[in-house]
PDB file of C-alpha atoms and ligand atoms in Angstrom:
ATOM      1  CA  MET Q  26      79.583 112.615  99.622  1.00  0.00           C
ATOM      2  CA  LYS Q  27      81.237 111.269  96.478  1.00  0.00           C
ATOM      3  CA  VAL Q  28      83.848 108.547  95.960  1.00  0.00           C
ATOM      4  CA  ILE Q  29      85.530 108.267  92.552  1.00  0.00           C
ATOM      5  CA  ALA Q  30      87.462 105.194  91.418  1.00  0.00           C
ATOM      6  CA  VAL Q  31      89.852 105.269  88.465  1.00  0.00           C
ATOM      7  CA  ASN Q  32      90.674 102.001  86.709  1.00  0.00           C
ATOM      8  CA  GLY Q  33      94.125 101.961  85.133  1.00  0.00           C
ATOM      9  CA  SER Q  34      93.635  98.541  83.533  1.00  0.00           C
ATOM     10  CA  PRO Q  35      92.522  98.147  79.917  1.00  0.00           C
ATOM     11  CA  ARG Q  36      90.408  95.196  81.097  1.00  0.00           C
ATOM     12  CA  LYS Q  37      87.269  96.578  82.679  1.00  0.00           C
ATOM     13  CA  LYS Q  38      86.034  93.456  84.443  1.00  0.00           C
ATOM     14  CA  TRP Q  39      89.225  91.679  85.419  1.00  0.00           C
ATOM     15  CA  ASN Q  40      91.262  91.852  88.602  1.00  0.00           C
ATOM     16  CA  THR Q  41      91.722  95.621  89.003  1.00  0.00           C
ATOM     17  CA  GLY Q  42      88.228  96.505  87.769  1.00  0.00           C
ATOM     18  CA  THR Q  43      86.646  93.899  90.080  1.00  0.00           C
ATOM     19  CA  LEU Q  44      88.545  95.165  93.123  1.00  0.00           C
ATOM     20  CA  LEU Q  45      87.571  98.766  92.369  1.00  0.00           C
ATOM     21  CA  LYS Q  46      83.939  97.734  91.912  1.00  0.00           C
ATOM     22  CA  ASN Q  47      84.069  96.102  95.344  1.00  0.00           C
ATOM     23  CA  ALA Q  48      85.612  99.238  96.848  1.00  0.00           C
ATOM     24  CA  LEU Q  49      82.786 101.341  95.422  1.00  0.00           C
ATOM     25  CA  GLU Q  50      80.152  98.877  96.656  1.00  0.00           C
ATOM     26  CA  GLY Q  51      81.677  99.291 100.123  1.00  0.00           C
ATOM     27  CA  ALA Q  52      81.424 103.078  99.794  1.00  0.00           C
ATOM     28  CA  GLU Q  53      77.810 102.786  98.579  1.00  0.00           C
ATOM     29  CA  SER Q  54      76.984 100.630 101.624  1.00  0.00           C
ATOM     30  CA  LYS Q  55      77.730 103.742 103.706  1.00  0.00           C
ATOM     31  CA  GLY Q  56      75.607 105.991 101.527  1.00  0.00           C
ATOM     32  CA  ALA Q  57      78.253 107.400  99.175  1.00  0.00           C
ATOM     33  CA  GLU Q  58      77.571 108.402  95.601  1.00  0.00           C
ATOM     34  CA  THR Q  59      80.162 106.647  93.441  1.00  0.00           C
ATOM     35  CA  GLU Q  60      81.642 106.766  89.963  1.00  0.00           C
ATOM     36  CA  LEU Q  61      83.978 104.295  88.241  1.00  0.00           C
ATOM     37  CA  ILE Q  62      86.109 105.776  85.466  1.00  0.00           C
ATOM     38  CA  HIS Q  63      87.922 103.491  83.021  1.00  0.00           C
ATOM     39  CA  ILE Q  64      90.814 105.603  81.764  1.00  0.00           C
ATOM     40  CA  TYR Q  65      91.432 103.346  78.766  1.00  0.00           C
ATOM     41  CA  ASP Q  66      88.096 104.649  77.419  1.00  0.00           C
ATOM     42  CA  LEU Q  67      89.495 108.182  77.414  1.00  0.00           C
ATOM     43  CA  ASN Q  68      91.612 110.014  74.889  1.00  0.00           C
ATOM     44  CA  TYR Q  69      94.373 111.942  76.664  1.00  0.00           C
ATOM     45  CA  LYS Q  70      98.107 112.365  77.103  1.00  0.00           C
ATOM     46  CA  GLY Q  71     100.419 112.825  80.076  1.00  0.00           C
ATOM     47  CA  CYS Q  72     101.838 116.193  81.140  1.00  0.00           C
ATOM     48  CA  ILE Q  73     103.470 118.108  78.253  1.00  0.00           C
ATOM     49  CA  SER Q  74     105.514 120.355  80.563  1.00  0.00           C
ATOM     50  CA  CYS Q  75     103.867 123.594  79.391  1.00  0.00           C
ATOM     51  CA  PHE Q  76     103.946 124.978  82.980  1.00  0.00           C
ATOM     52  CA  GLN Q  77     100.721 126.941  82.413  1.00  0.00           C
ATOM     53  CA  CYS Q  78      99.598 125.520  85.775  1.00  0.00           C
ATOM     54  CA  LYS Q  79     102.483 127.400  87.433  1.00  0.00           C
ATOM     55  CA  LEU Q  80     102.382 130.661  85.471  1.00  0.00           C
ATOM     56  CA  LYS Q  81     102.105 133.685  87.783  1.00  0.00           C
ATOM     57  CA  ASN Q  82      98.654 135.232  87.313  1.00  0.00           C
ATOM     58  CA  GLY Q  83      98.022 132.731  84.509  1.00  0.00           C
ATOM     59  CA  LYS Q  84      94.429 131.815  83.693  1.00  0.00           C
ATOM     60  CA  ASN Q  85      95.213 128.118  84.221  1.00  0.00           C
ATOM     61  CA  TYR Q  86      97.174 128.536  87.447  1.00  0.00           C
ATOM     62  CA  GLY Q  87      96.651 125.410  89.593  1.00  0.00           C
ATOM     63  CA  ARG Q  88      94.833 123.582  86.819  1.00  0.00           C
ATOM     64  CA  CYS Q  89      95.984 121.510  83.871  1.00  0.00           C
ATOM     65  CA  SER Q  90      95.709 123.635  80.720  1.00  0.00           C
ATOM     66  CA  MET Q  91      95.513 120.632  78.401  1.00  0.00           C
ATOM     67  CA  SER Q  92      92.032 120.088  77.039  1.00  0.00           C
ATOM     68  CA  ASP Q  93      91.035 116.500  76.364  1.00  0.00           C
ATOM     69  CA  ASP Q  94      88.925 113.673  77.824  1.00  0.00           C
ATOM     70  CA  LEU Q  95      90.741 113.922  81.139  1.00  0.00           C
ATOM     71  CA  THR Q  96      89.791 117.567  81.674  1.00  0.00           C
ATOM     72  CA  PRO Q  97      86.235 116.917  82.997  1.00  0.00           C
ATOM     73  CA  VAL Q  98      87.499 113.954  85.038  1.00  0.00           C
ATOM     74  CA  LEU Q  99      90.068 116.146  86.815  1.00  0.00           C
ATOM     75  CA  GLU Q 100      87.324 118.689  87.540  1.00  0.00           C
ATOM     76  CA  ARG Q 101      85.070 115.977  89.017  1.00  0.00           C
ATOM     77  CA  ILE Q 102      87.939 114.786  91.225  1.00  0.00           C
ATOM     78  CA  ARG Q 103      88.241 118.339  92.611  1.00  0.00           C
ATOM     79  CA  GLN Q 104      84.625 118.024  93.746  1.00  0.00           C
ATOM     80  CA  ALA Q 105      84.990 114.470  95.175  1.00  0.00           C
ATOM     81  CA  ASP Q 106      85.565 113.459  98.794  1.00  0.00           C
ATOM     82  CA  ALA Q 107      87.678 110.358  98.133  1.00  0.00           C
ATOM     83  CA  LEU Q 108      89.667 108.945  95.221  1.00  0.00           C
ATOM     84  CA  ILE Q 109      90.538 105.255  94.781  1.00  0.00           C
ATOM     85  CA  MET Q 110      92.940 104.383  91.970  1.00  0.00           C
ATOM     86  CA  GLY Q 111      93.701 100.913  90.712  1.00  0.00           C
ATOM     87  CA  SER Q 112      96.324  99.658  88.291  1.00  0.00           C
ATOM     88  CA  PRO Q 113      97.908  96.422  87.193  1.00  0.00           C
ATOM     89  CA  ILE Q 114     101.686  96.335  87.368  1.00  0.00           C
ATOM     90  CA  TYR Q 115     103.082  96.418  83.843  1.00  0.00           C
ATOM     91  CA  VAL Q 116     106.841  95.853  83.658  1.00  0.00           C
ATOM     92  CA  GLY Q 117     107.424  96.929  87.233  1.00  0.00           C
ATOM     93  CA  ALA Q 118     105.242 100.025  87.364  1.00  0.00           C
ATOM     94  CA  VAL Q 119     101.620 101.167  87.058  1.00  0.00           C
ATOM     95  CA  THR Q 120     100.313 101.199  83.482  1.00  0.00           C
ATOM     96  CA  GLY Q 121     101.394 104.028  81.180  1.00  0.00           C
ATOM     97  CA  GLU Q 122      97.856 105.433  81.101  1.00  0.00           C
ATOM     98  CA  MET Q 123      97.707 105.474  84.908  1.00  0.00           C
ATOM     99  CA  ARG Q 124     101.087 107.186  85.052  1.00  0.00           C
ATOM    100  CA  SER Q 125      99.898 109.867  82.607  1.00  0.00           C
ATOM    101  CA  PHE Q 126      96.743 110.309  84.669  1.00  0.00           C
ATOM    102  CA  ILE Q 127      98.773 110.791  87.873  1.00  0.00           C
ATOM    103  CA  GLU Q 128     100.999 113.405  86.198  1.00  0.00           C
ATOM    104  CA  ARG Q 129      97.948 115.396  85.115  1.00  0.00           C
ATOM    105  CA  LEU Q 130      96.246 115.013  88.515  1.00  0.00           C
ATOM    106  CA  VAL Q 131      99.169 115.825  90.762  1.00  0.00           C
ATOM    107  CA  PHE Q 132     101.523 118.251  89.029  1.00  0.00           C
ATOM    108  CA  PRO Q 133      99.136 121.245  88.588  1.00  0.00           C
ATOM    109  CA  ASN Q 134      98.388 121.095  92.315  1.00  0.00           C
ATOM    110  CA  PHE Q 135     102.025 121.026  93.351  1.00  0.00           C
ATOM    111  CA  VAL Q 136     103.647 124.381  94.092  1.00  0.00           C
ATOM    112  CA  TYR Q 137     107.376 124.879  93.808  1.00  0.00           C
ATOM    113  CA  ASN Q 138     107.773 126.589  97.127  1.00  0.00           C
ATOM    114  CA  GLU Q 139     111.085 127.239  98.702  1.00  0.00           C
ATOM    115  CA  GLY Q 140     112.195 124.056 100.437  1.00  0.00           C
ATOM    116  CA  ALA Q 141     109.476 121.875  98.918  1.00  0.00           C
ATOM    117  CA  PRO Q 142     111.497 119.890  96.339  1.00  0.00           C
ATOM    118  CA  ALA Q 143     114.186 118.973  98.857  1.00  0.00           C
ATOM    119  CA  LEU Q 144     111.531 117.490 101.134  1.00  0.00           C
ATOM    120  CA  PHE Q 145     109.822 115.603  98.335  1.00  0.00           C
ATOM    121  CA  PHE Q 146     111.269 112.158  98.919  1.00  0.00           C
ATOM    122  CA  ARG Q 147     112.614 112.574 102.424  1.00  0.00           C
ATOM    123  CA  SER Q 148     109.683 112.952 104.733  1.00  0.00           C
ATOM    124  CA  ARG Q 149     106.051 111.941 104.993  1.00  0.00           C
ATOM    125  CA  VAL Q 150     105.287 115.184 106.812  1.00  0.00           C
ATOM    126  CA  PHE Q 151     104.965 117.781 104.108  1.00  0.00           C
ATOM    127  CA  PRO Q 152     104.120 121.437 104.420  1.00  0.00           C
ATOM    128  CA  LYS Q 153     100.534 121.835 103.209  1.00  0.00           C
ATOM    129  CA  LYS Q 154     101.536 125.010 101.433  1.00  0.00           C
ATOM    130  CA  SER Q 155     103.228 122.937  98.712  1.00  0.00           C
ATOM    131  CA  SER Q 156      99.775 121.688  97.629  1.00  0.00           C
ATOM    132  CA  ILE Q 157      97.112 123.959  96.207  1.00  0.00           C
ATOM    133  CA  PHE Q 158      94.506 121.221  95.761  1.00  0.00           C
ATOM    134  CA  PRO Q 159      91.378 122.918  97.137  1.00  0.00           C
ATOM    135  CA  LYS Q 160      90.830 120.468 100.012  1.00  0.00           C
ATOM    136  CA  ARG Q 161      92.182 117.321 101.657  1.00  0.00           C
ATOM    137  CA  ILE Q 162      90.571 114.096 100.417  1.00  0.00           C
ATOM    138  CA  LYS Q 163      91.216 110.443 101.207  1.00  0.00           C
ATOM    139  CA  THR Q 164      93.075 108.508  98.541  1.00  0.00           C
ATOM    140  CA  ALA Q 165      94.003 104.874  97.964  1.00  0.00           C
ATOM    141  CA  PHE Q 166      95.876 102.816  95.411  1.00  0.00           C
ATOM    142  CA  ILE Q 167      95.003  99.201  94.615  1.00  0.00           C
ATOM    143  CA  TYR Q 168      97.793  97.402  92.753  1.00  0.00           C
ATOM    144  CA  THR Q 169      97.377  94.023  91.043  1.00  0.00           C
ATOM    145  CA  MET Q 170     100.232  91.887  89.757  1.00  0.00           C
ATOM    146  CA  GLY Q 171     101.042  88.415  88.550  1.00  0.00           C
ATOM    147  CA  MET Q 172     103.983  87.800  90.857  1.00  0.00           C
ATOM    148  CA  ASP Q 173     103.385  86.304  94.278  1.00  0.00           C
ATOM    149  CA  ASN Q 174     103.534  88.177  97.554  1.00  0.00           C
ATOM    150  CA  ALA Q 175     106.921  86.740  98.615  1.00  0.00           C
ATOM    151  CA  ARG Q 176     108.557  87.772  95.329  1.00  0.00           C
ATOM    152  CA  MET Q 177     107.010  91.250  95.495  1.00  0.00           C
ATOM    153  CA  LYS Q 178     108.485  91.721  98.973  1.00  0.00           C
ATOM    154  CA  GLU Q 179     111.853  90.227  97.964  1.00  0.00           C
ATOM    155  CA  LEU Q 180     112.115  92.746  95.130  1.00  0.00           C
ATOM    156  CA  GLY Q 181     110.855  95.541  97.384  1.00  0.00           C
ATOM    157  CA  TRP Q 182     108.218  96.572  94.829  1.00  0.00           C
ATOM    158  CA  ASP Q 183     105.589  97.224  97.496  1.00  0.00           C
ATOM    159  CA  LYS Q 184     107.938  99.617  99.303  1.00  0.00           C
ATOM    160  CA  HIS Q 185     108.927 101.244  96.017  1.00  0.00           C
ATOM    161  CA  LEU Q 186     105.328 101.794  94.861  1.00  0.00           C
ATOM    162  CA  LYS Q 187     104.328 103.117  98.268  1.00  0.00           C
ATOM    163  CA  SER Q 188     107.332 105.426  98.450  1.00  0.00           C
ATOM    164  CA  ILE Q 189     106.410 107.035  95.148  1.00  0.00           C
ATOM    165  CA  ASN Q 190     102.625 107.074  94.862  1.00  0.00           C
ATOM    166  CA  GLU Q 191     101.477 107.114  98.492  1.00  0.00           C
ATOM    167  CA  LEU Q 192     103.931 109.835  99.331  1.00  0.00           C
ATOM    168  CA  VAL Q 193     102.960 112.039  96.411  1.00  0.00           C
ATOM    169  CA  LEU Q 194      99.223 111.497  96.927  1.00  0.00           C
ATOM    170  CA  GLU Q 195      99.494 112.287 100.643  1.00  0.00           C
ATOM    171  CA  ARG Q 196     101.382 115.407  99.886  1.00  0.00           C
ATOM    172  CA  ILE Q 197      99.105 116.759  97.201  1.00  0.00           C
ATOM    173  CA  LEU Q 198      95.609 115.353  97.850  1.00  0.00           C
ATOM    174  CA  GLY Q 199      95.418 113.887 101.331  1.00  0.00           C
ATOM    175  CA  GLN Q 200      95.899 110.788 103.465  1.00  0.00           C
ATOM    176  CA  SER Q 201      96.659 107.750 101.322  1.00  0.00           C
ATOM    177  CA  GLU Q 202      96.829 103.974 101.657  1.00  0.00           C
ATOM    178  CA  SER Q 203      97.789 101.041  99.430  1.00  0.00           C
ATOM    179  CA  LEU Q 204      96.395  97.552  98.827  1.00  0.00           C
ATOM    180  CA  PHE Q 205      98.630  95.019  97.060  1.00  0.00           C
ATOM    181  CA  VAL Q 206      96.909  92.115  95.314  1.00  0.00           C
ATOM    182  CA  THR Q 207      99.404  89.518  94.127  1.00  0.00           C
ATOM    183  CA  ASP Q 208      99.425  86.255  92.146  1.00  0.00           C
ATOM    184  CA  THR Q 209      96.429  87.360  90.100  1.00  0.00           C
ATOM    185  CA  TYR Q 210      94.727  85.151  87.559  1.00  0.00           C
ATOM    186  CA  GLN Q 211      95.815  86.511  84.191  1.00  0.00           C
ATOM    187  CA  PHE Q 212      94.242  84.409  81.423  1.00  0.00           C
ATOM    188  CA  ASP Q 213      90.691  83.166  80.980  1.00  0.00           C
ATOM    189  CA  ASP Q 214      92.098  79.720  80.112  1.00  0.00           C
ATOM    190  CA  TYR Q 215      95.781  79.070  80.869  1.00  0.00           C
ATOM    191  CA  SER Q 216      95.850  76.022  78.576  1.00  0.00           C
ATOM    192  CA  LYS Q 217      95.389  78.323  75.544  1.00  0.00           C
ATOM    193  CA  TYR Q 218      98.521  80.376  76.226  1.00  0.00           C
ATOM    194  CA  VAL Q 219     102.243  79.756  76.604  1.00  0.00           C
ATOM    195  CA  SER Q 220     102.374  79.921  80.397  1.00  0.00           C
ATOM    196  CA  GLY Q 221     104.640  77.111  81.599  1.00  0.00           C
ATOM    197  CA  ALA Q 222     106.203  79.396  84.221  1.00  0.00           C
ATOM    198  CA  PHE Q 223     102.993  79.319  86.264  1.00  0.00           C
ATOM    199  CA  ASP Q 224     101.701  76.675  88.633  1.00  0.00           C
ATOM    200  CA  ILE Q 225      98.155  76.802  87.289  1.00  0.00           C
ATOM    201  CA  GLU Q 226      96.655  74.742  90.126  1.00  0.00           C
ATOM    202  CA  LYS Q 227      98.125  77.209  92.631  1.00  0.00           C
ATOM    203  CA  LYS Q 228      96.801  80.143  90.589  1.00  0.00           C
ATOM    204  CA  LEU Q 229      93.344  78.604  90.559  1.00  0.00           C
ATOM    205  CA  LYS Q 230      93.427  78.019  94.307  1.00  0.00           C
ATOM    206  CA  ILE Q 231      94.477  81.625  94.922  1.00  0.00           C
ATOM    207  CA  ARG Q 232      91.734  82.826  92.583  1.00  0.00           C
ATOM    208  CA  LYS Q 233      89.118  80.854  94.484  1.00  0.00           C
ATOM    209  CA  GLU Q 234      90.365  81.350  98.037  1.00  0.00           C
ATOM    210  CA  LEU Q 235      92.468  84.515  98.289  1.00  0.00           C
ATOM    211  CA  PHE Q 236      91.009  86.803  95.634  1.00  0.00           C
ATOM    212  CA  PRO Q 237      87.606  86.936  97.401  1.00  0.00           C
ATOM    213  CA  GLU Q 238      89.527  87.952 100.533  1.00  0.00           C
ATOM    214  CA  ASP Q 239      91.238  90.770  98.562  1.00  0.00           C
ATOM    215  CA  CYS Q 240      87.816  91.843  97.255  1.00  0.00           C
ATOM    216  CA  ARG Q 241      86.585  91.960 100.853  1.00  0.00           C
ATOM    217  CA  LYS Q 242      89.557  94.171 101.807  1.00  0.00           C
ATOM    218  CA  ALA Q 243      88.725  96.479  98.882  1.00  0.00           C
ATOM    219  CA  TYR Q 244      85.058  96.589  99.986  1.00  0.00           C
ATOM    220  CA  GLU Q 245      86.106  97.483 103.539  1.00  0.00           C
ATOM    221  CA  LEU Q 246      88.459 100.157 102.256  1.00  0.00           C
ATOM    222  CA  GLY Q 247      85.605 101.783 100.332  1.00  0.00           C
ATOM    223  CA  ALA Q 248      83.253 101.539 103.319  1.00  0.00           C
ATOM    224  CA  ARG Q 249      85.903 102.981 105.646  1.00  0.00           C
ATOM    225  CA  PHE Q 250      86.590 105.875 103.291  1.00  0.00           C
ATOM    226  CA  ALA Q 251      82.900 106.723 102.986  1.00  0.00           C
ATOM    227  CA  SER Q 252      82.450 106.488 106.775  1.00  0.00           C
ATOM    228  CA  CYS Q 253      85.432 108.782 107.435  1.00  0.00           C
ATOM    229  CA  VAL Q 254      84.019 111.347 105.055  1.00  0.00           C
ATOM    230  CA  THR Q 255      80.574 111.106 106.684  1.00  0.00           C
ATOM    231  CA  ASP Q 256      82.069 111.411 110.173  1.00  0.00           C
ATOM    232  CA  LYS Q 257      83.996 114.612 109.299  1.00  0.00           C
TER     233      LYS Q 257
HETATM  234  C1  FMN I  14     102.125  94.274  79.558  1.00  0.00           C
HETATM  235  C2  FMN I  14     102.076  93.512  80.847  1.00  0.00           C
HETATM  236  C3  FMN I  14     103.139  93.597  81.727  1.00  0.00           C
HETATM  237  C4  FMN I  14     103.099  92.941  82.966  1.00  0.00           C
HETATM  238  N1  FMN I  14     104.154  93.083  83.827  1.00  0.00           N
HETATM  239  C5  FMN I  14     104.096  92.512  85.055  1.00  0.00           C
HETATM  240  C6  FMN I  14     105.164  92.693  85.973  1.00  0.00           C
HETATM  241  O1  FMN I  14     106.162  93.357  85.709  1.00  0.00           O
HETATM  242  N2  FMN I  14     105.053  92.099  87.204  1.00  0.00           N
HETATM  243  C7  FMN I  14     103.953  91.367  87.543  1.00  0.00           C
HETATM  244  O2  FMN I  14     103.909  90.865  88.662  1.00  0.00           O
HETATM  245  N3  FMN I  14     102.892  91.196  86.689  1.00  0.00           N
HETATM  246  C8  FMN I  14     102.957  91.762  85.467  1.00  0.00           C
HETATM  247  N4  FMN I  14     101.887  91.611  84.592  1.00  0.00           N
HETATM  248  C9  FMN I  14     100.673  90.902  85.052  1.00  0.00           C
HETATM  249  C10 FMN I  14      99.577  91.869  85.498  1.00  0.00           C
HETATM  250  O3  FMN I  14     100.080  92.859  86.362  1.00  0.00           O
HETATM  251  C11 FMN I  14      98.468  91.130  86.255  1.00  0.00           C
HETATM  252  O4  FMN I  14      97.982  90.066  85.499  1.00  0.00           O
HETATM  253  C12 FMN I  14      97.354  92.097  86.639  1.00  0.00           C
HETATM  254  O5  FMN I  14      96.593  91.561  87.689  1.00  0.00           O
HETATM  255  C13 FMN I  14      96.428  92.395  85.459  1.00  0.00           C
HETATM  256  O6  FMN I  14      95.393  93.242  85.867  1.00  0.00           O
HETATM  257  P1  FMN I  14      93.931  93.164  85.208  1.00  0.00           P
HETATM  258  O7  FMN I  14      93.461  91.750  85.405  1.00  0.00           O
HETATM  259  O8  FMN I  14      93.118  94.147  85.954  1.00  0.00           O
HETATM  260  O9  FMN I  14      94.085  93.527  83.777  1.00  0.00           O
HETATM  261  C14 FMN I  14     101.944  92.190  83.329  1.00  0.00           C
HETATM  262  C15 FMN I  14     100.863  92.093  82.410  1.00  0.00           C
HETATM  263  C16 FMN I  14     100.934  92.728  81.184  1.00  0.00           C
HETATM  264  C17 FMN I  14      99.777  92.619  80.215  1.00  0.00           C
END
């Protein structure tokens, strides 16, 4: 049983990377083999709209025809039992590299069947026939962001992110869940940077008291995923 985590942050050992590491440690505690992929190490682009993945009788039908560093990663994900993605929020969305990764992961496995596009954003119950991913796997998204939880909710960003990514992942790959980690510690030393907008004492308190709790939630998510796969 294999659990793959994909880190969409350029910083390998900061908030997102740490949470993903915890998630994989949770999966390992239940006997899973794990792999952490840092996509900023890879050379690749997002979908180029060549539609080779949808060409009738095409040799790349159902697979991304682009050949770059993401190609073997996408193949390994086809073999995995669970996929946990993590990304910081950059200007209101997941990072550009994570977005490009999602395009390449999801689009080749999505079939334009009659009726499918109309259902895309309307219902969580999708016809399985609109996905040609070879099996159903468990998926999760861990988001990290500088804003606090109240502001995230006020802006509706949690709902927005869920409505896009969770919905698409559930449709194409399998059951999906989200973990939102807010008010993250952003700088190694706040005094070195222009950062008057932040209450640094509050940030420090959250770092010491709440972040470990978020890491525990990530650990439990990984353990739960690995257990579900084992119990199948
Ligand atoms: C380019 C950039 C844009 C950002 N935009 C936002 C944003 O729109 N909303 C937010 O809450 N935090 C924003 N942040 C803060 C990061 O989301 C936050 O610090 C995150 O936890 C960083 O993840 P990391 O520690 O794994 O790199 C931004 C950070 C950067 C570098």
